[in-house]
Tab-separated table of C-alpha atoms in Angstrom:
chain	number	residue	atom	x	y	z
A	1	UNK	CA	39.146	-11.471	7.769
A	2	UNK	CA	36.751	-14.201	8.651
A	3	UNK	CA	36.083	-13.367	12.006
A	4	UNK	CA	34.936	-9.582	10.211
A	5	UNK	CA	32.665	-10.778	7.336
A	6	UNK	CA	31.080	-13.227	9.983
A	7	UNK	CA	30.283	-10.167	11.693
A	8	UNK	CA	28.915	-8.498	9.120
A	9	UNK	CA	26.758	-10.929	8.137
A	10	UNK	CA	25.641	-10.806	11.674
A	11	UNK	CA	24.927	-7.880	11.367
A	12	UNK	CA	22.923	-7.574	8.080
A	13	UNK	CA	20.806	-10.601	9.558
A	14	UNK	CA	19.892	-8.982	12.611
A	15	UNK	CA	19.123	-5.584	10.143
A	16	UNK	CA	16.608	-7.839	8.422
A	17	UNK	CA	14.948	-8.956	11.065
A	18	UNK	CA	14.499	-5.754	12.863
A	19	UNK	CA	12.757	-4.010	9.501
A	20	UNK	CA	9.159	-5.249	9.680
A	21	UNK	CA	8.960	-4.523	13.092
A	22	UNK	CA	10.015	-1.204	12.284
A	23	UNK	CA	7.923	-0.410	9.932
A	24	UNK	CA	4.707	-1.891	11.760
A	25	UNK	CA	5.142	0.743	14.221
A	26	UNK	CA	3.708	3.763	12.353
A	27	UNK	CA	0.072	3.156	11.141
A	28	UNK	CA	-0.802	4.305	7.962
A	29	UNK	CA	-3.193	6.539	7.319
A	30	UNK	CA	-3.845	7.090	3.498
A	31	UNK	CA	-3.934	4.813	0.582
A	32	UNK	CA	-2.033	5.766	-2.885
A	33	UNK	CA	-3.464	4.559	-6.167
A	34	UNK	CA	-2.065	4.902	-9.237
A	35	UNK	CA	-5.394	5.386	-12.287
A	36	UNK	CA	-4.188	5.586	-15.573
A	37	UNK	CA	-7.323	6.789	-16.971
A	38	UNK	CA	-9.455	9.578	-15.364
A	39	UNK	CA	-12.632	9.099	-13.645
A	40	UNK	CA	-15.962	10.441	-14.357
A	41	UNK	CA	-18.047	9.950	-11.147
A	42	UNK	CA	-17.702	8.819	-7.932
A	43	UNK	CA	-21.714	8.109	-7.808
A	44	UNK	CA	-22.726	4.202	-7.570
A	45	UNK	CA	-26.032	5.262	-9.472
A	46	UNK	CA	-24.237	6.821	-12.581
A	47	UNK	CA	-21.230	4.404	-12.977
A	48	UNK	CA	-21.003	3.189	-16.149
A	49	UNK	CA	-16.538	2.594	-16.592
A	50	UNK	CA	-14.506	0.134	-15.016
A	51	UNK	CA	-11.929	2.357	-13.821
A	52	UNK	CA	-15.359	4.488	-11.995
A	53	UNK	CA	-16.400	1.052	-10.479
A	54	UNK	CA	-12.750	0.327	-8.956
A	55	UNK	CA	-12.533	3.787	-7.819
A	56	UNK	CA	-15.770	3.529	-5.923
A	57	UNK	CA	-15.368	-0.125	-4.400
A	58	UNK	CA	-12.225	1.013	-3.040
A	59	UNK	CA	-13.576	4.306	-1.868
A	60	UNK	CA	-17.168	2.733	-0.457
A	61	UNK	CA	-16.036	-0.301	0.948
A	62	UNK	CA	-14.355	1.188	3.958
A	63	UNK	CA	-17.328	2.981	4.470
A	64	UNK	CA	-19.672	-0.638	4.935
């Protein structure tokens, strides 16, 4: 009985440690946001709303 859940932790150990590197091996390739309210504009000139001035620093700032 010992001998088994020493195993399993093992096992669940060397799980965890494999993850990240699992994960890390597909790039990502788009971004999800969640806005609660909507947008107006995406223009820099005719931002007036905080939730249009995150939406365009995230959007823009890739583009720098």
């Amino acid at each position: 009985m010992k001998r088994t859940l020493t195993l399993l932790v093992a096992a669940a150990m060397l799980l965890t440690l494999t993850a990240p590197a699992i994960a890390e091996s597909t790039p990502r390739t788009t971004l999800n946001t969640a806005i609660v309210e909507t947008y107006t504009t995406t223009d820099p000139f005719h931002i007036s709303r905080s939730v249009d001035s995150t939406l365009a620093s995230n959007l823009y700032e890739t583009l720098y």
